[in-house]
Each structure stands twice: as C-alpha cells, then as structure tokens.
Amino acid sequence: MTTPVIGLLTDFGEKDYFVAAMKAVILSINPEVAIIDIAHSIPAFDLRAAAFTLWAVADFFPAVAIFVVVVDPQVGSARKIMVARGAKHFFIGPDNGVLSPALEKEGCLEARELRERTLFLPQVSSTFEGRDKMAPAAAWISRGIPFRQVGPVLRSWERIIFPQPGIFKDRIEAEILHVDRFGNLITNVSGEKFLKWYGGKKGQPLAVVTDEVDFEAKIATTFAGGPAEKPLLIVGSSGYLEIAYQQASASQKLKCKAGDKLVISRGKRQKEAEKGKFSGRN
Amino acid sequence: MTTPVIGLLTDFGEKDYFVAAMKAVILSINPEVAIIDIAHSIPAFDLRAAAFTLWAVADFFPAVAIFVVVVDPQVGSARKIMVARGAKHFFIGPDNGVLSPALEKEGCLEARELRERTLFLPQVSSTFEGRDKMAPAAAWISRGIPFRQVGPVLRSWERIIFPQPGIFKDRIEAEILHVDRFGNLITNVSGEKFLKWYGGKKGQPLAVVTDEVDFEAKIATTFAGGPAEKPLLIVGSSGYLEIAYQQASASQKLKCKAGDKLVISRGKRQKEAEKGKFSGRN
Amino acid sequence: MTTPVIGLLTDFGEKDYFVAAMKAVILSINPEVAIIDIAHSIPAFDLRAAAFTLWAVADFFPAVAIFVVVVDPQVGSARKIMVARGAKHFFIGPDNGVLSPALEKEGCLEARELRERTLFLPQVSSTFEGRDKMAPAAAWISRGIPFRQVGPVLRSWERIIFPQPGIFKDRIEAEILHVDRFGNLITNVSGEKFLKWYGGKKGQPLAVVTDEVDFEAKIATTFAGGPAEKPLLIVGSSGYLEIAYQQASASQKLKCKAGDKLVISRGKRQKEAEKGKFSGRN
C-alpha cells in the first residue's frame, strides 16, 4: 500500500502557526500521510494566483493525492466547502472558484459539499475552517472513507476562468497569468497554440507591445539559449509561453505584472503609433 | 504503532541551513518520525512571539508529539535547557520562559534539565545547541527512551506570563498579543470572558480606544459577516477576541501592533477627551 | 530498512509551485522517502551561496541521503547534469561548481553524467530540469538503482573554490563567506587555524580592519559570553570564525557583507593610516 499525499495551498504566509495547525490535525487523524506544501505565500485572498498555482502543479502529484486549498475570503459565511473527485486526485476547498481550473483540466468525476460533521474537529471555529473542517476531511479521505460520506452532491460550483488569448492571423492578444520568482512572465498562450501560429520560420523576430513598452523578442528554448540582455520568448515548464531574460527579471525590465495584456506580432518592432491597440477581448 | 511527530519552532528564518541541520540530525536518529515546521519566521530573539505561537498551536498536535523551540538569546551560556513532560506532549527548549505558556496550559507533569551527554551529537558547539543537543534529544525521546534519562529534575523554571486583561463592569482593558499575517489583532481577552462581559444584547455597538485611534466596532462571527470597511470584533480561531477587517489589515488601518493596549467599552464611540485613560494594569 | 532522505536546495523562493513540483515527482516514484528542505531562498543564480549552504549542512545528513541542488543559470543548455557518489551521500546538480565544495569535503568516489532517459519524466522541458530530470533521478537512486545506470563516468567537473585565508605571523587576511539570518559574519578561517594562530594568551584583544570600519574585538565562546554592544569573535557552529554581536546584526553594525575582506591582527585597534592594507590575495 502506497503512502497517500496531501498537498496544501494557502495564503497563510510564513509567520503564523496556521499551516502547522492544519498539518497537526492531519497527522492526528492519519499519521501515515505525506504532506507537500504547494505554497503558502499566495497574496492574501488572491483566488486567481492560487487557482493558477494549483492548476500548474496538480498533474505532477502522485495518484493518491488530495489537495487542500485555503484561500478563502468568505470563510465561515454561507459559501459552501466543496470536495471533488477528479480523474486522478481529490480536491478540497471553498466553493469560490479556486479549485476549478485544476479540477476541470483534470476532469471532475463528482463534486460534493463538505457537510459531514463527523469528519470535522469536535470544536469548529467560524474563522479557520481550513483547520477545523478541510484538513480533517482530507485526512479522513486519505484513510479511504467512501467519497459519498463527505456530504450531498454539489451540482454546480463557482468557476474561475483564465482569460483566453485572441489568436489572429497577424497577432496574438495575450495576458500575463503569473510572474514567477525569477521575474519570468507566464502568459495565457499555450506552447502548442503559439508554435502553430508562429509556423516553421525559425529565427523570425517577433514584436511585443504592452501598455508600458514595446520590444522585439526572439524565440529561445532555454533561458541561456538566446541573446543576453534581450527579452526571450520561451515555451516554459508549465507548457505556456513565457517572456524572460537571461538571469534578469523580465517583470522589472519590462514593467509588467500579472493581468497585464500584450500583443505579439510578426516582424520588427512596432511603430509608436500602434501601441496600445488592444481589441479588448476577455 | 503510530508515527511520532516533532514540531519545530525557531527564529532561524528561511535563508540559512539551520532548520535543515536540525531535521537532518533528527532523521539520522529516528528516520520514522514526522516533522512539522511550526514557524521559523519568529522575529530574532522574540521570546514572547514564540511563546504565543507554541501556546496557540500545541493543542492540535497528535498525542505522540515533541516540541523543540529554539529561540535562545543566551545559547551556550549557563542558562539551562529544559525538557518537560506535559499532560499530552513533550517540550524541549531553553529555560527562558518560551515553553511556559503552552506547558502550563497543558499541565506539566515533570520537568528535567537536559544534561545527558549520550543524547547529544558527539561534537557539541556552543552556538547551536538546537542542532547539537535539542534536536538529537527530541529524536531519542521520539524513540521512546525513559524520560528520567534526559537529566536531573528541574524544580523551577523561567516563565513568560501573558498580560491579563482587566475586566470591569463598564470596560475591558486589553492588550494585543499578536498580529497575524492578515493584520488581524489578537487580544488577550478570551472569547468566553468577552461574551460573558458583553451579555446577551446582540448588536450593541462597542467603542474601542487605543493610544492611536478610537473607533466603534461591531461583533461578527466571521470576517465576512460584518459591515465592510469597518472594524469587527470576532472570537477568533485561537479562542481569543480579535479585531479585524474584511479583507484588509486591521493592523495597518488602526495603526496597532503587538503589545499595544486598548479599552473596549459599551456604547458609542468615545469622546476625544476620554482617550488614553488606561489604568496601567500589567 | 531505513527511510532514505532527499535534501532539496534551490533558488526557487517561496511564491511558486516549483519546489512542490519536485516533491510531487519524487513521491510519485518513491513514496517512502523523507524530504528535507535545505533552503529555497538562495538568491537567484547565486552559486556560491548555494555551494556554501550545502557545504555547511551535508555532514549532518543521515547515511542514505541524496542532495538535489537546483541553482542553475544555464538550465537546459549544453552544461551537464552531474550525479556524484561521495563517501557518505549522493549529490545531484548542474555541473556548474555548486556541488563541488561539499562533494570534495566529503570525498568523491565516483561522478557520472546524468543521461539515462528512463530516469526522467516522460516529457522533459528545457527550462525545469530540476523537476523533469534531477528530482526523478534522485527518487530512483533512493530506491536503490545501480549507480552506474545514471550515465557515463564524468572525469572532470566545474569547481567553486572558496577563497583561502592568508595566515601570517602578525595577521590573518580573511574573507566573509556568508552572512546568516542574525547578521553574523561567517569568515573563511577555520576555528582550528584561528586558535592555533591566536595562541594561548586568552583575553588578548584583536584588531579587525575592513574596507569600511576598524574595530577591536574579543574572543567569546558564546554570543552571550562577551561584552554587550561590542563585536565578538566566535568559532561558530560551522567550525569557522564568526564576527557577531549579542542580539544584534554584525552585518548592519559593521556594514559588512559576503565577499568583504578583513584583516585580523593582534593588539589594539589599528591606526587610521594602516586601514585598507590588503595584500590582495585571492
């Protein structure tokens, strides 16, 4: 029998005992589980950042894994807690959309509302349901309780939908989904779609325009594989197009952040006059 | 047989190898233990913050748990290292008071001085006793050595005593024990005491005065359950009264920090003239 | 059979899912391994800081340990990935010198290039070889695959060589290798060498000169064991000479950082005129 894994993703930061309380509760119920911290430095209440992070990492988890996501601005209110059985993993979190991108990427087999009180701590606070409801439920699921026991079927749930790129013959209208620790800008354009659009003419320069800057970029396959001191376009490790610099922060150099829009087009750098022409999609 | 758990609480931060060295030592002695990081971002040498954190989380740990707390301004000096057997858990740390609130909340069955050299690493430094003495002792205790083996009985030890609130008919004089990651202000007033004082008249506003500001606050049961953009009073997940805002930092908005004092009284916002009237308790 | 341990050391920071992806990959292959985070806050691309950290902690790891170091400015390029079998542990990382100080301190029995594709994830990205190649290889090694299976023998590899101190009759010319979380300055002078140079005359003051400041320092055995508010010289927990203050940051007080040079000599504080006289070694 293999060790089950519980992955924790929160906006609890590093300074409090909150994450430790969840782990302590989990190991009190199932001492044989392995816990992986996905991240706890999600900006407070940033549902989209948490949804992106879960979406990017879930695939890599072993089969017997349960994700517990506690980014929960409405904790204790009437919002539901959902538990979903995906094609590979279990997902637990508030019904505020934070689970949806990862869940729908994997395929949702069944969703239920977490209601079964016997799965909770004996004393339930109204401000820390991660500790009092979600962590113990995850531990019980890791011990193999029947999924239907968690509560009634949930027919619909909140969704977070990542903005889709506009792919046109002459340009791609993209958005930055995430800026990573190195300052790389991860866009919403999948590598597959991008390479299909780009075609076979390798070496052809691309022009990129944002609200702040415009620049010419070259496609590279590694961060070290393009010209130094110039922006690179790379299909990154999440399978999406990234804008990066060799050993420098593209976010700082290009003054870009998550949510910013950009237009990628063939050919040389755009003229000043064309900047800012977004068609306003998404 | 269940897996024992060791909880680590230090002021070692994230940039050095110090925490990893303690874990490596522990797993060298007992590979079957589970380690939970309670927190390592305690401000350097802040005994009270560490004591609060341990006090708030200890209850949630499974029965076979050992806490190792290394916030130790006097490391290597004549101060003793204590090992205590509480009603539920073991506690290891410098005899500087950092263990005392959690230990006394749980009930101390027996305390000893950590002196037994066979429990230490072969080479003991004078500047990292967390690695060289406390971590290995915790690992040996997790393997079930007799408690009396750790060293001689300790008859008394240093104590940190959290300030007690002054509860009067017309007001509560409280102190902020901790500011959490979200900026919520956790006071030293237990929820039980507060609700008894407040009485049954729900909805009655309360006036709060600090050295910096005065404001009117409403009782809520969840962060999302009160008026937006106004301060809320909530009995929080540690069982103590908190001052909070919906999705905003009460610490920033009210300019309050740990150690600040405040007076809570019934009725509308205080007049300017009454501000700052603390009776100087604790 | 004992639980194998994998130690992870990266510059991935805390905000992304990168470390979690590596752990998820590892536990997918070997659910019975224990993972220790050595540090993930290494400054981006700082090979020397990572090399120092691994060098300082490796000794304390249990026998069946595998280090995976991902500080890798040339990820995906022609630089090799090396796997080394040391006298006690396994080491995996880019062939950029980051492993070499720890490996050579322990003694290298055999080094190989990581090339065996069956040890990798089925899909290998060019920008995250830590997840796609190094983490799975570590997991397979922890399961006991024959070492020769990882790839061909590597005859030579990049090295990072820490600067050596100049030890003269009248002075030591040293360099700061690392500034820790408390602001202590860890020099490149081993405690053994230092004490031999210093001789038996305890209490004799020493003069220390840097490019920024000069000061008189006293030898202490613990941070709490010297005069308050004055710099102390201590043989620290890594076995090297440190400059420290009681409960204050020597780095801030003395305006020193990693890489700074200093001269230690016997006797009282140096005259202004002698400052800055470095013989320019290393």
Tab-separated table of C-alpha atoms in Angstrom, chain A residues 1-3 5 14 34 36-41 52-53 56-57 60-62 178-182 221-224 234-238 247-248, chain C residues 11-18 20-21 23-25 27-28 31-32 40-45 73-77 121 125-128 131-132:
chain	number	residue	atom	x	y	z
A	1	MET	CA	0.000	0.000	0.000
A	2	THR	CA	1.412	3.351	-1.006
A	3	THR	CA	1.612	6.460	1.177
A	5	VAL	CA	-0.081	12.589	-0.196
A	14	GLU	CA	5.124	32.022	6.994
A	34	ALA	CA	2.935	12.632	3.418
A	36	ILE	CA	3.607	18.606	0.500
A	37	ASP	CA	3.486	22.378	0.887
A	38	ILE	CA	2.476	23.681	-2.523
A	39	ALA	CA	2.794	27.321	-1.496
A	40	HIS	CA	1.699	29.490	1.400
A	41	SER	CA	2.855	32.857	0.057
A	52	PHE	CA	-3.085	29.259	-11.261
A	53	THR	CA	-0.650	27.606	-8.865
A	56	ALA	CA	0.181	24.335	-12.804
A	57	VAL	CA	1.271	21.699	-10.311
A	60	PHE	CA	2.715	16.115	-11.098
A	61	PHE	CA	1.218	14.747	-7.910
A	62	PRO	CA	1.020	11.013	-7.357
A	178	HIS	CA	1.679	34.861	-13.436
A	179	VAL	CA	5.057	36.380	-12.685
A	180	ASP	CA	7.390	33.830	-11.160
A	181	ARG	CA	10.186	34.232	-8.612
A	182	PHE	CA	12.720	34.963	-11.337
A	221	THR	CA	14.360	27.075	-25.997
A	222	THR	CA	16.303	27.792	-22.803
A	223	PHE	CA	16.862	30.867	-20.670
A	224	ALA	CA	20.553	30.650	-21.559
A	234	ILE	CA	10.205	30.573	-24.303
A	235	VAL	CA	7.706	27.759	-24.006
A	236	GLY	CA	8.156	27.292	-20.286
A	237	SER	CA	7.848	24.416	-17.867
A	238	SER	CA	4.103	24.826	-17.451
A	247	GLN	CA	19.444	35.896	-15.350
A	248	ALA	CA	17.339	39.007	-15.010
C	11	ASP	CA	16.900	29.346	-5.528
C	12	PHE	CA	13.179	28.854	-6.261
C	13	GLY	CA	11.877	31.049	-3.446
C	14	GLU	CA	8.566	30.571	-1.692
C	15	LYS	CA	5.966	32.005	-4.025
C	16	ASP	CA	5.838	29.472	-6.863
C	17	TYR	CA	4.926	25.819	-7.130
C	18	PHE	CA	8.413	24.810	-8.267
C	20	ALA	CA	6.249	21.362	-4.706
C	21	ALA	CA	6.507	20.018	-8.255
C	23	LYS	CA	8.496	16.908	-4.264
C	24	ALA	CA	5.428	15.596	-6.066
C	25	VAL	CA	7.639	13.970	-8.693
C	27	LEU	CA	6.936	10.973	-4.020
C	28	SER	CA	5.336	9.658	-7.208
C	31	PRO	CA	6.502	7.342	-1.604
C	32	GLU	CA	8.713	6.095	1.231
C	40	HIS	CA	14.967	27.709	-1.168
C	41	SER	CA	15.769	31.357	-0.500
C	42	ILE	CA	19.214	31.256	-2.062
C	43	PRO	CA	19.451	34.492	-4.085
C	44	ALA	CA	18.592	33.741	-7.717
C	45	PHE	CA	21.567	32.184	-9.547
C	73	PRO	CA	21.607	29.709	-14.545
C	74	GLN	CA	22.376	27.565	-17.618
C	75	VAL	CA	19.367	25.247	-17.297
C	76	GLY	CA	18.647	23.352	-20.481
C	77	SER	CA	21.851	24.397	-22.223
C	121	LEU	CA	9.836	12.236	-16.586
C	125	SER	CA	11.046	20.600	-20.544
C	126	SER	CA	14.135	22.619	-21.324
C	127	THR	CA	13.559	25.110	-18.532
C	128	PHE	CA	12.861	22.960	-15.474
C	131	ARG	CA	11.589	18.734	-11.882
C	132	ASP	CA	11.986	16.708	-15.049
